[in-house]
CSV table of N, CA, C and O in Angstrom, one decimal:
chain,number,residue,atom,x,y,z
A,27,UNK,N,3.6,-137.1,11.2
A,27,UNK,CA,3.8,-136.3,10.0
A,27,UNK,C,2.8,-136.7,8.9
A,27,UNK,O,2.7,-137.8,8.4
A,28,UNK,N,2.2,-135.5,8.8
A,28,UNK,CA,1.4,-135.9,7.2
A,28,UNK,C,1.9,-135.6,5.9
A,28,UNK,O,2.4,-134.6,5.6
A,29,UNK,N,1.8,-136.8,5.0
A,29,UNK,CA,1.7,-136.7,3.8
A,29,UNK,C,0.9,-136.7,2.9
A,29,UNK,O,0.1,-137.6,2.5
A,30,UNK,N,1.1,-135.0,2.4
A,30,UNK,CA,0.0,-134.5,1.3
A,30,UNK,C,0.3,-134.5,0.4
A,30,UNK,O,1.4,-134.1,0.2
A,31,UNK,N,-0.4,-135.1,-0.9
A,31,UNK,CA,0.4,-134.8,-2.4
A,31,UNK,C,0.3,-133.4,-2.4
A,31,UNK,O,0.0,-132.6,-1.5
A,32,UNK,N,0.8,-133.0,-3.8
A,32,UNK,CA,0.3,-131.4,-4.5
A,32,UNK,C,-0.7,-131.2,-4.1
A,32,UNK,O,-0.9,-130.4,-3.3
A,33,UNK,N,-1.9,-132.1,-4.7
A,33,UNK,CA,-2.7,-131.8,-5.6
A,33,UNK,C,-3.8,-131.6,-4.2
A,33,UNK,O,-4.7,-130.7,-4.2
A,34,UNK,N,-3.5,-132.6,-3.1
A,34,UNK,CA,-4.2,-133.0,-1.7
A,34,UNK,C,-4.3,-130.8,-1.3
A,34,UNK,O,-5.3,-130.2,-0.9
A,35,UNK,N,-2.7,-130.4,-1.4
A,35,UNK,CA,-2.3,-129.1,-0.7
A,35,UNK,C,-3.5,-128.5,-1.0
A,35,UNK,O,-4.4,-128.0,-0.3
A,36,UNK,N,-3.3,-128.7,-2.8
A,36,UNK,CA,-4.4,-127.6,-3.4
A,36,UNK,C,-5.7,-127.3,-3.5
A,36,UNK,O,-6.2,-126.3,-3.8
A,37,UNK,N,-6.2,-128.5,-3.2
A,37,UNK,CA,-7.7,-128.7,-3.3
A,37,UNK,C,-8.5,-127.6,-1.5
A,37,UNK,O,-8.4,-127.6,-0.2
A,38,UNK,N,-9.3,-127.0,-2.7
A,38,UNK,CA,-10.2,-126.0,-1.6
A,38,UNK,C,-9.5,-124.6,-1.6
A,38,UNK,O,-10.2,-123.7,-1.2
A,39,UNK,N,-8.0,-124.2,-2.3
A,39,UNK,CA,-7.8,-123.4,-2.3
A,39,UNK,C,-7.9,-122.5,-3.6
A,39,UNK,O,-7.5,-121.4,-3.7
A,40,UNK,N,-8.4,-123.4,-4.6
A,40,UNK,CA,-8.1,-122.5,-6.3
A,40,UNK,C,-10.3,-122.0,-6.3
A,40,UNK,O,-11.2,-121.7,-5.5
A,41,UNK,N,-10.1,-122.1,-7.2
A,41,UNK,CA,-11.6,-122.1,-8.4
A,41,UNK,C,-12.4,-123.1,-7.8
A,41,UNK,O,-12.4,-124.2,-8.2
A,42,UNK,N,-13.3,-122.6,-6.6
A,42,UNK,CA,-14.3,-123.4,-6.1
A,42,UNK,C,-15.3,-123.5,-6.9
A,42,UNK,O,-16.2,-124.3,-6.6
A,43,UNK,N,-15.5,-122.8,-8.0
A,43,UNK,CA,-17.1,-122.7,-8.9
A,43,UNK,C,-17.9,-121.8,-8.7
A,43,UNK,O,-18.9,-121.6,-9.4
A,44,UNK,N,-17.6,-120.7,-7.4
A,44,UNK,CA,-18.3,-119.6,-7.4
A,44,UNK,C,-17.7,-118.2,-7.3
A,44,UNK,O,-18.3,-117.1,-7.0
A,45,UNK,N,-16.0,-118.4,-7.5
A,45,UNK,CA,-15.9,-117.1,-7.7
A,45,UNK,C,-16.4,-116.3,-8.7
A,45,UNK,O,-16.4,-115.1,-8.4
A,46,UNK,N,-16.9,-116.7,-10.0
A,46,UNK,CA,-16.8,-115.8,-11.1
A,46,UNK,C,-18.6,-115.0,-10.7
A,46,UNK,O,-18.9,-113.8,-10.7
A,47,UNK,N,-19.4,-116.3,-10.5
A,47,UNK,CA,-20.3,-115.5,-9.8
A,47,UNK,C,-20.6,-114.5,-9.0
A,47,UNK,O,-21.4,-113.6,-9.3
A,48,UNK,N,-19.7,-114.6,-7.4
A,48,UNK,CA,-19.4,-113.6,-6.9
A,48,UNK,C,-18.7,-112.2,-7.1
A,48,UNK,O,-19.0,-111.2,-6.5
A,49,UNK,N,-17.8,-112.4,-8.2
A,49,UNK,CA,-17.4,-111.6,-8.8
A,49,UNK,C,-18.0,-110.5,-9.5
A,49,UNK,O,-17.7,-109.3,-9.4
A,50,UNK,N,-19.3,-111.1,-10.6
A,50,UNK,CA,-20.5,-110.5,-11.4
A,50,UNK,C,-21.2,-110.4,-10.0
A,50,UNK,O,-21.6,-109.2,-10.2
A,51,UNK,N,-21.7,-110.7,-8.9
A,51,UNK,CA,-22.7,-110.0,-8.1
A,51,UNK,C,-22.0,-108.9,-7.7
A,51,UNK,O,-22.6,-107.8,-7.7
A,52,UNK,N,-20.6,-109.0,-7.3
A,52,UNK,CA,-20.4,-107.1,-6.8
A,52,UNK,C,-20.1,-106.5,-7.7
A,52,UNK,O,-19.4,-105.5,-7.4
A,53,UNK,N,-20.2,-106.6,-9.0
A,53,UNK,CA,-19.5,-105.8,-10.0
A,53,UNK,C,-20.9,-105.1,-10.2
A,53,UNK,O,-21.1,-103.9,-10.0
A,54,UNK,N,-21.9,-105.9,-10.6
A,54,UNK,CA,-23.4,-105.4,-10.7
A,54,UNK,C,-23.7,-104.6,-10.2
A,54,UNK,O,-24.0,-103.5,-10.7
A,55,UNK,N,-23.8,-105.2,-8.1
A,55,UNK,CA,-24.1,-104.7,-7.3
A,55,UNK,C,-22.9,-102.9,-7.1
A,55,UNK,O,-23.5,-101.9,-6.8
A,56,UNK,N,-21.6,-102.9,-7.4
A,56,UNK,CA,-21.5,-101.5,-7.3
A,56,UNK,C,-22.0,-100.7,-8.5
A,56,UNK,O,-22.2,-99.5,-8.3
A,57,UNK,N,-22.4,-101.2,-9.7
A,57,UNK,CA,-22.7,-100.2,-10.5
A,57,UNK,C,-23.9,-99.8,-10.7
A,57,UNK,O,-24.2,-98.7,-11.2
A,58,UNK,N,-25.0,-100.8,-10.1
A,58,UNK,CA,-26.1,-100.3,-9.3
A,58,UNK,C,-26.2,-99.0,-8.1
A,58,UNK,O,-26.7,-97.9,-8.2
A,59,UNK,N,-25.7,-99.4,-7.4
A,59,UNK,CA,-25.3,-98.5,-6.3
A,59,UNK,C,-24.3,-97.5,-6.6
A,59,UNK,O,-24.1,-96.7,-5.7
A,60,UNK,N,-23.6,-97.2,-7.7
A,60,UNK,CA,-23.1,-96.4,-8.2
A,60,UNK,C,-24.6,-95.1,-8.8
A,60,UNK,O,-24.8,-93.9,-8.8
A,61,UNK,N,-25.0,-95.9,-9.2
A,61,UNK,CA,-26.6,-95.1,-9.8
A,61,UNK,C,-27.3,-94.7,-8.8
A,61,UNK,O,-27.9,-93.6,-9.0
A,62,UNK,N,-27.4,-95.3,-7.7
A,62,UNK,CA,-28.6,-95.2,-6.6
A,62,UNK,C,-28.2,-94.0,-5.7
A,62,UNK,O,-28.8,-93.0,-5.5
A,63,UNK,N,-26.4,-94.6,-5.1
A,63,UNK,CA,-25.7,-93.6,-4.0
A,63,UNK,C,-26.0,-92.0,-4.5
A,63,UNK,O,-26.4,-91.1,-3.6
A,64,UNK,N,-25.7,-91.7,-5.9
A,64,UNK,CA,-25.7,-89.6,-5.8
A,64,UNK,C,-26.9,-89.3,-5.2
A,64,UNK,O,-27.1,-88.6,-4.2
A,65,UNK,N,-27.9,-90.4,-6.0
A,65,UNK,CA,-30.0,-89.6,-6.3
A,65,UNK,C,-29.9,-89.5,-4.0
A,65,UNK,O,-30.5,-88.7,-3.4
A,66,UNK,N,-29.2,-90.5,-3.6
A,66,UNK,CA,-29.8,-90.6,-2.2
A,66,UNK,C,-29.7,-89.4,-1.7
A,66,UNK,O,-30.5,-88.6,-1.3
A,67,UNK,N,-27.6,-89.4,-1.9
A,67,UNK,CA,-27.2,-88.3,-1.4
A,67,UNK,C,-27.5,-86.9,-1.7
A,67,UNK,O,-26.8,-86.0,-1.2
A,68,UNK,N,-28.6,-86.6,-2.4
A,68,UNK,CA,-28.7,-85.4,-3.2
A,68,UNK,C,-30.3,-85.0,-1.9
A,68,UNK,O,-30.5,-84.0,-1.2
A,69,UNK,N,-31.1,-86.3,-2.1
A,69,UNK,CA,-32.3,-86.5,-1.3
A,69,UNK,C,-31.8,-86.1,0.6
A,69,UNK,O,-32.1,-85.2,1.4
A,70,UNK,N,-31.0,-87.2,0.8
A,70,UNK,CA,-30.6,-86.6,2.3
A,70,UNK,C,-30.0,-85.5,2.1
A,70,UNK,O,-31.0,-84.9,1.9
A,71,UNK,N,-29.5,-85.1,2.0
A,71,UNK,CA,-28.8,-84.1,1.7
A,71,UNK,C,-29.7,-82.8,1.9
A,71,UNK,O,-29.5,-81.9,2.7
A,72,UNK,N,-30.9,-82.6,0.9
A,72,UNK,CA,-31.4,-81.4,0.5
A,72,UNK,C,-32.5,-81.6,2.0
A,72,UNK,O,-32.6,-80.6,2.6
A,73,UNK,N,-33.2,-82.6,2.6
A,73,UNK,CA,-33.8,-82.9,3.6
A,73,UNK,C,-33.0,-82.6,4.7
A,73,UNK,O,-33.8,-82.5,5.6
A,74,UNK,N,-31.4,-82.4,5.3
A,74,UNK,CA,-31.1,-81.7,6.3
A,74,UNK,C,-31.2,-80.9,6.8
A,74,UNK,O,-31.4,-79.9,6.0
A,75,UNK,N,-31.3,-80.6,7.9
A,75,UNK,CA,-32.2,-79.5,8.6
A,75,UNK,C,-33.4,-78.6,8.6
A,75,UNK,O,-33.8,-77.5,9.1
A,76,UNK,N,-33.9,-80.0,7.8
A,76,UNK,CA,-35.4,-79.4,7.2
A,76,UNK,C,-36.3,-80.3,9.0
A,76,UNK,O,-35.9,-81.3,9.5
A,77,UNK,N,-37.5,-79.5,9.3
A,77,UNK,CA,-38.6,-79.9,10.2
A,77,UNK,C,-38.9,-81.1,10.0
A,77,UNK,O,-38.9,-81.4,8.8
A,78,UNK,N,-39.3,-82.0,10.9
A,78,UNK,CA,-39.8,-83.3,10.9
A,78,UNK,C,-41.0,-83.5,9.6
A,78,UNK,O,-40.8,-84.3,8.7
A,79,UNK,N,-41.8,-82.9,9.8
A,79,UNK,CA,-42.8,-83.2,8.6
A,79,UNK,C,-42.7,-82.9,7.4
A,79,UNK,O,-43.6,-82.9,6.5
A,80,UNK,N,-41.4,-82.7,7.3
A,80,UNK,CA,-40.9,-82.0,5.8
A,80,UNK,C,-40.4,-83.6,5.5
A,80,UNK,O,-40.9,-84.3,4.6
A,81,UNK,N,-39.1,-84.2,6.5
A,81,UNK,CA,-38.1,-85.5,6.0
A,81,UNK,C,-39.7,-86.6,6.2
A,81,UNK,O,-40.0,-87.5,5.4
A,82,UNK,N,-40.4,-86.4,7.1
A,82,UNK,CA,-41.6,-87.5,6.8
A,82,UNK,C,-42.3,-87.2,5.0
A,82,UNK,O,-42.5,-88.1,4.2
A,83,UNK,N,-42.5,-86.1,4.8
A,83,UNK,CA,-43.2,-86.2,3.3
A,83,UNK,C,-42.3,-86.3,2.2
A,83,UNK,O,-42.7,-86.9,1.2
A,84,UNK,N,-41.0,-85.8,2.4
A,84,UNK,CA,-40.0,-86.7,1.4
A,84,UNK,C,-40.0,-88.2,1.2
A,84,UNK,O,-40.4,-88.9,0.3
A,85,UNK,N,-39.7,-88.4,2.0
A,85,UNK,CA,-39.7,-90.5,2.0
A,85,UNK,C,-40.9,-90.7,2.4
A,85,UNK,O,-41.0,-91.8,3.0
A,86,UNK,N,-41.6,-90.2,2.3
A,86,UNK,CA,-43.0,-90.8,2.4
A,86,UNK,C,-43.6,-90.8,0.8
A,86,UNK,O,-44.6,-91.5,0.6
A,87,UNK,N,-43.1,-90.2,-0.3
A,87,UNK,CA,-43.1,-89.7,-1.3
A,87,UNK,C,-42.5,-91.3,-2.3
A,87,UNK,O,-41.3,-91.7,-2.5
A,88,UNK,N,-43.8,-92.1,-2.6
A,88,UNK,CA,-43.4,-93.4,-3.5
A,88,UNK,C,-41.7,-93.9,-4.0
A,88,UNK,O,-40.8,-94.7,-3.6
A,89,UNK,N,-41.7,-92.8,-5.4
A,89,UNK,CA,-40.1,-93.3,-6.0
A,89,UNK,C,-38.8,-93.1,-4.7
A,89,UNK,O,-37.9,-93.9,-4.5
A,90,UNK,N,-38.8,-91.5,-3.7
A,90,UNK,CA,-37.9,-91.9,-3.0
A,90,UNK,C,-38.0,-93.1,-1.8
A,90,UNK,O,-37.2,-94.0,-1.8
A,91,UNK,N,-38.9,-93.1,-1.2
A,91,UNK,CA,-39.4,-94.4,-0.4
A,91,UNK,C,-38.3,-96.0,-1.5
A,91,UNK,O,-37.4,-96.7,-1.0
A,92,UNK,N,-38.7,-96.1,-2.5
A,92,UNK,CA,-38.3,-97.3,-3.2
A,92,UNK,C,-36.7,-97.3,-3.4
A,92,UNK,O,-35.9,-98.2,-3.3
A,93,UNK,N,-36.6,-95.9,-3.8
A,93,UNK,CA,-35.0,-95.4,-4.0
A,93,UNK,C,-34.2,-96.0,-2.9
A,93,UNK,O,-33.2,-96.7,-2.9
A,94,UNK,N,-35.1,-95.4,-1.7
A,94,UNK,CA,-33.9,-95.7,-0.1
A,94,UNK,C,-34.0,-97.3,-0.1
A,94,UNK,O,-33.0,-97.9,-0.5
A,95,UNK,N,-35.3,-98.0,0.3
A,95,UNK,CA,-34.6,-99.2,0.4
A,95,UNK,C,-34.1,-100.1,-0.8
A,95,UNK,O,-33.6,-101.1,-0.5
A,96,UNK,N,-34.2,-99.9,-1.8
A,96,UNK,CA,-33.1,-100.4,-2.4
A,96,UNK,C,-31.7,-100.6,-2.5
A,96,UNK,O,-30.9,-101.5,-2.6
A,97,UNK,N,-31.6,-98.7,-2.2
A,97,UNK,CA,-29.9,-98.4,-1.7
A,97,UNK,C,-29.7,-98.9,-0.7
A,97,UNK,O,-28.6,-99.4,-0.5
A,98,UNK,N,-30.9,-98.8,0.3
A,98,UNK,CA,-30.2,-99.9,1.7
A,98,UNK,C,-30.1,-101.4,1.5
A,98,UNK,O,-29.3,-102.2,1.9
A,99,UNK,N,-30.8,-101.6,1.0
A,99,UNK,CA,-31.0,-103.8,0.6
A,99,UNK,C,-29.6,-103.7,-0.1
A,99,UNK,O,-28.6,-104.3,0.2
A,100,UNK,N,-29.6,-103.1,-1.0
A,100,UNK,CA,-28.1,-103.8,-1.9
A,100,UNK,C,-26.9,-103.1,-1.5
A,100,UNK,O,-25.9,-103.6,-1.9
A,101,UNK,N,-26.9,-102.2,-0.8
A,101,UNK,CA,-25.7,-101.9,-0.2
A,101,UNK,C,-25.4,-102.2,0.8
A,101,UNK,O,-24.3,-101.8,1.2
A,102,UNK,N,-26.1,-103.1,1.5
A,102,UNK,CA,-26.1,-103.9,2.8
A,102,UNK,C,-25.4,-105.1,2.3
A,102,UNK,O,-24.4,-105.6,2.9
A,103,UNK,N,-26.1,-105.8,0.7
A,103,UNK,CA,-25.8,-107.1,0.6
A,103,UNK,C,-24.7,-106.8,0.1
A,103,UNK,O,-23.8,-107.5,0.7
A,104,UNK,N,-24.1,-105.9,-1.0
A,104,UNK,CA,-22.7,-105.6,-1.2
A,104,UNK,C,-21.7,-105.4,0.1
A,104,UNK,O,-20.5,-105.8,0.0
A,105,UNK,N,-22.0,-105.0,0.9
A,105,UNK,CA,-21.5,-104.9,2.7
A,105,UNK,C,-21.0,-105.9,2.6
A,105,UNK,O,-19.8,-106.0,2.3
A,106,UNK,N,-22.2,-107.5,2.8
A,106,UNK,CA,-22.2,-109.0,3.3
A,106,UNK,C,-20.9,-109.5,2.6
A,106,UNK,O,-19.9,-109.9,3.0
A,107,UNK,N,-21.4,-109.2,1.3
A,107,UNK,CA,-20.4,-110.4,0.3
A,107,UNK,C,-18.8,-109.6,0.3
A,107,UNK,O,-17.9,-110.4,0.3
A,108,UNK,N,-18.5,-108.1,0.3
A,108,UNK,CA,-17.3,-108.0,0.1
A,108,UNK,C,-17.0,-108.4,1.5
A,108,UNK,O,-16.1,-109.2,1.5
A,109,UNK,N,-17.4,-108.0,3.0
A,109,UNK,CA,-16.9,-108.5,4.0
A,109,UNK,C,-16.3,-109.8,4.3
A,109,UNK,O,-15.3,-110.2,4.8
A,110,UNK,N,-17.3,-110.4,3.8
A,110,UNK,CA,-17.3,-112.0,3.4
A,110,UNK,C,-15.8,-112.6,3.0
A,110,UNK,O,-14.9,-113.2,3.6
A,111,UNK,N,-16.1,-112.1,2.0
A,111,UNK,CA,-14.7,-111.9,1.1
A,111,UNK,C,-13.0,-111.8,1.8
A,111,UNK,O,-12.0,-112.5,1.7
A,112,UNK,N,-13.2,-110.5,2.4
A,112,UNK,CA,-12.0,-110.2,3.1
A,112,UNK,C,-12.1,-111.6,4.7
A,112,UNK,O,-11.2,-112.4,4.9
A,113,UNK,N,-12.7,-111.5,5.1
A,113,UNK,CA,-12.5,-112.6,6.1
A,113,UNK,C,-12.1,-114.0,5.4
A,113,UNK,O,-11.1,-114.7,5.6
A,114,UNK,N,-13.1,-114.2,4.6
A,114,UNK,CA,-12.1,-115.6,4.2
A,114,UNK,C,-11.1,-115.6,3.3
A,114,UNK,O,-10.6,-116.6,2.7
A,115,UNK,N,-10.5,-114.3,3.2
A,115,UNK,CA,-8.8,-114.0,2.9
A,115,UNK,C,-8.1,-114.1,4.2
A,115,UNK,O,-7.0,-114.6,4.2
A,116,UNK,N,-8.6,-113.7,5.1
A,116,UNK,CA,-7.9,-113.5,6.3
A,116,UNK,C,-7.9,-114.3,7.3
A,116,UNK,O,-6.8,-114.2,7.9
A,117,UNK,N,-8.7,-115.1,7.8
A,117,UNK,CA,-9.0,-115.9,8.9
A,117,UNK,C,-9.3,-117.2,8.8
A,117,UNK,O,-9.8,-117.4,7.7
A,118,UNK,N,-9.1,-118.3,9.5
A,118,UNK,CA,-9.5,-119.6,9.1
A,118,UNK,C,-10.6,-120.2,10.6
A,118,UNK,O,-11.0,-119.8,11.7
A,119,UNK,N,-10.6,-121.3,9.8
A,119,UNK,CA,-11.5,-122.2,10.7
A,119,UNK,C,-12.5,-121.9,11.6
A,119,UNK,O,-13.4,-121.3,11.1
A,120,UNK,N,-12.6,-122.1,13.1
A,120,UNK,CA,-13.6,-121.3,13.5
A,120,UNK,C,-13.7,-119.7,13.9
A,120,UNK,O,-14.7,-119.1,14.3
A,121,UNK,N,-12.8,-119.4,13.6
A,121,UNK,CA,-13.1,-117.6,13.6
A,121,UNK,C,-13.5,-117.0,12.4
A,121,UNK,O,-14.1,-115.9,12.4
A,122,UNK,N,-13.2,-117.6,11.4
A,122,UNK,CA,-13.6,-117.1,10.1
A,122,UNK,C,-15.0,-117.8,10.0
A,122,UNK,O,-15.6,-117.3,9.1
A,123,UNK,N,-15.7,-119.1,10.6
A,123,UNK,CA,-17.0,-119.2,10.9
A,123,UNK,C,-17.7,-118.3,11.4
A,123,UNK,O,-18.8,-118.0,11.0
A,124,UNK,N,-16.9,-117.5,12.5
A,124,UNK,CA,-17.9,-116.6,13.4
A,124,UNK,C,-18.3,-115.4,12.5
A,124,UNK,O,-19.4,-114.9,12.2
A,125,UNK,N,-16.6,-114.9,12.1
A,125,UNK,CA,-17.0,-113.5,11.8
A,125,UNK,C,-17.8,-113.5,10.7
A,125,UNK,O,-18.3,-112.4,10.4
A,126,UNK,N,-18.1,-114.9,9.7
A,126,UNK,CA,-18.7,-114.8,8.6
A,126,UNK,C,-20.2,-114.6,9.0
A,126,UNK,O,-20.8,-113.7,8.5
A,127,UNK,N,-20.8,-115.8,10.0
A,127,UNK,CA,-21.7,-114.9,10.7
A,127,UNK,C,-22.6,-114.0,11.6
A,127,UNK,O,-23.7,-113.7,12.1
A,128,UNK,N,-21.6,-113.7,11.4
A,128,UNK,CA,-21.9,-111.9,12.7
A,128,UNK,C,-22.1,-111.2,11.4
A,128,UNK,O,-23.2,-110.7,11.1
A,129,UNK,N,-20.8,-111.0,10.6
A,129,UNK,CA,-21.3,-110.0,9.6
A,129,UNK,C,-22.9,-109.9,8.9
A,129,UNK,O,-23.7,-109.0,8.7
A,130,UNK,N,-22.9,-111.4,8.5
A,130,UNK,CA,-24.1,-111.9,7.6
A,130,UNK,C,-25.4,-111.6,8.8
A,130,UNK,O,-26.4,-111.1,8.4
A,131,UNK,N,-25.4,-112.0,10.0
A,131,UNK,CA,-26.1,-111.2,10.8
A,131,UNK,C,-26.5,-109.7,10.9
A,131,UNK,O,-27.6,-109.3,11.0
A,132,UNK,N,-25.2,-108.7,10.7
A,132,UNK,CA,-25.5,-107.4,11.2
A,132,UNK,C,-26.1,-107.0,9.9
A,132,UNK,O,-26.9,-106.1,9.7
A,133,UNK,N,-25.6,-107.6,9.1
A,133,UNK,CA,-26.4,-107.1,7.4
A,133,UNK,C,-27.7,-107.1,7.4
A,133,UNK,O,-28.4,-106.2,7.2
A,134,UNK,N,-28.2,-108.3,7.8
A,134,UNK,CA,-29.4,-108.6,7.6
A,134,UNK,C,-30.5,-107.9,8.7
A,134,UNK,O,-31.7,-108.0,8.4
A,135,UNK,N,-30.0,-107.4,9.5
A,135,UNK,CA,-30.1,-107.3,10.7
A,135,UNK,C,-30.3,-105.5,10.6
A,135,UNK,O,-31.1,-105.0,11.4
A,136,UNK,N,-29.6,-104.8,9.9
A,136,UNK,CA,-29.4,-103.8,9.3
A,136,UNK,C,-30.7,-103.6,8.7
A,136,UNK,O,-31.7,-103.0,9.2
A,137,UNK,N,-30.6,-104.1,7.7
A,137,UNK,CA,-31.7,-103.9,6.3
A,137,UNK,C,-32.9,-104.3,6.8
A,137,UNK,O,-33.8,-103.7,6.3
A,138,UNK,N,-33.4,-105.5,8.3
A,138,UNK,CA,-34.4,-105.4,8.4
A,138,UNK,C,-35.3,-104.1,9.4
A,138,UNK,O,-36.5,-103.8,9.7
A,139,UNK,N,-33.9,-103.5,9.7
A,139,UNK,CA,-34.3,-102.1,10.7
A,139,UNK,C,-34.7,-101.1,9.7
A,139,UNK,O,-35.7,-100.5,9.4
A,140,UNK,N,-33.3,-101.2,9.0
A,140,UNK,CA,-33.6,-99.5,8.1
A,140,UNK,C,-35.3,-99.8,7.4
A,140,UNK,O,-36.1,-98.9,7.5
A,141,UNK,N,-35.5,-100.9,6.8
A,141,UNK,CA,-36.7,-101.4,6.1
A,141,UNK,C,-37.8,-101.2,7.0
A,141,UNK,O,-38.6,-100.4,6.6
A,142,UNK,N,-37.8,-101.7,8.0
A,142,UNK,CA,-39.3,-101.2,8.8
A,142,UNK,C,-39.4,-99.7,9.1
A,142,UNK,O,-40.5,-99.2,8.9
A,143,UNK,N,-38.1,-98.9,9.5
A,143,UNK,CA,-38.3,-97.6,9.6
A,143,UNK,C,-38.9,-97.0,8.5
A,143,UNK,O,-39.9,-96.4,8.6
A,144,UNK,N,-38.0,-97.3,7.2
A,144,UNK,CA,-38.6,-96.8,6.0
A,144,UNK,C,-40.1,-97.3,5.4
A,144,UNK,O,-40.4,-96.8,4.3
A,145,UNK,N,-41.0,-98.1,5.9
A,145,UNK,CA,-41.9,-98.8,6.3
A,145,UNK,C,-43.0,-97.7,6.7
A,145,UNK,O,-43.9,-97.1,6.2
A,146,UNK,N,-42.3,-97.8,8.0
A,146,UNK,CA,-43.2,-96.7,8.9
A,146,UNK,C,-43.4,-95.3,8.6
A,146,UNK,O,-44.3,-94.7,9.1
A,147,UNK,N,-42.3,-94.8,7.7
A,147,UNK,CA,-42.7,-93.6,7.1
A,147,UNK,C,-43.2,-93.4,5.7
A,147,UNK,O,-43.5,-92.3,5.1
A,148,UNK,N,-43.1,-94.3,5.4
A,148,UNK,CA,-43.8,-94.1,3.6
A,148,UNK,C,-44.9,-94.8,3.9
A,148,UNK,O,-45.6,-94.8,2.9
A,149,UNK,N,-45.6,-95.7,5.4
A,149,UNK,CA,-47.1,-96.1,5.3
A,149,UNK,C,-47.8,-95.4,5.9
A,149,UNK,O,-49.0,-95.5,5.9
């Protein structure tokens, strides 16, 4: 039988030193993407069912080109960190190792796809 003090219980579970940080990155990060998400949705949107050479000269077109991957980079990284978040509410030890990186994988993994596509059409 182990004997923990309090203080032994609590340690690792309060104020590691980076919640407040994390906290200010997705608060940023949604009101960023609160800005970014309409202009996208207004862009895909009006580009549906338009002919291939039409959705190539939109995003081929500088500010939307910059628009998309940004909304993709930070909405991806907002993805990472709130996902993040809920697994290490939810899971411990080595499963909450895994899922932390699979997620941080498919993010990254995401953004470096959408990025080359959007690459290949705005070069």
């Amino acid at each position: 039988m182990r004997y923990l003090t309090d203080r032994k219980r609590a340690e690792g579970r309060g104020a590691s030193g980076t919640g407040t940080e994390h906290h200010w990155y997705m608060t940023v990060s949604a009101v960023g993407l609160a800005l970014i998400v309409p202009v996208l949705i207004y862009v895909i949107g009006s580009t549906l069912g338009s002919d291939r050479e039409t959705v190539l000269g939109v995003f081929a077109h500088p500010v939307i080109a910059i628009l998309t991957g940004l909304g993709l980079f930070v909405g991806l990284q907002h993805f990472q960190k709130g996902a993040q978040t809920a697994i290490e509410d939810y899971f411990r030890k080595s499963t909450k190792k895994v899922l932390i990186i699979s997620v941080t994988v498919l993010s990254y993994g995401l953004t470096a796809f959408g990025l080359f596509a959007l690459a290949k059409i705005a070069l």
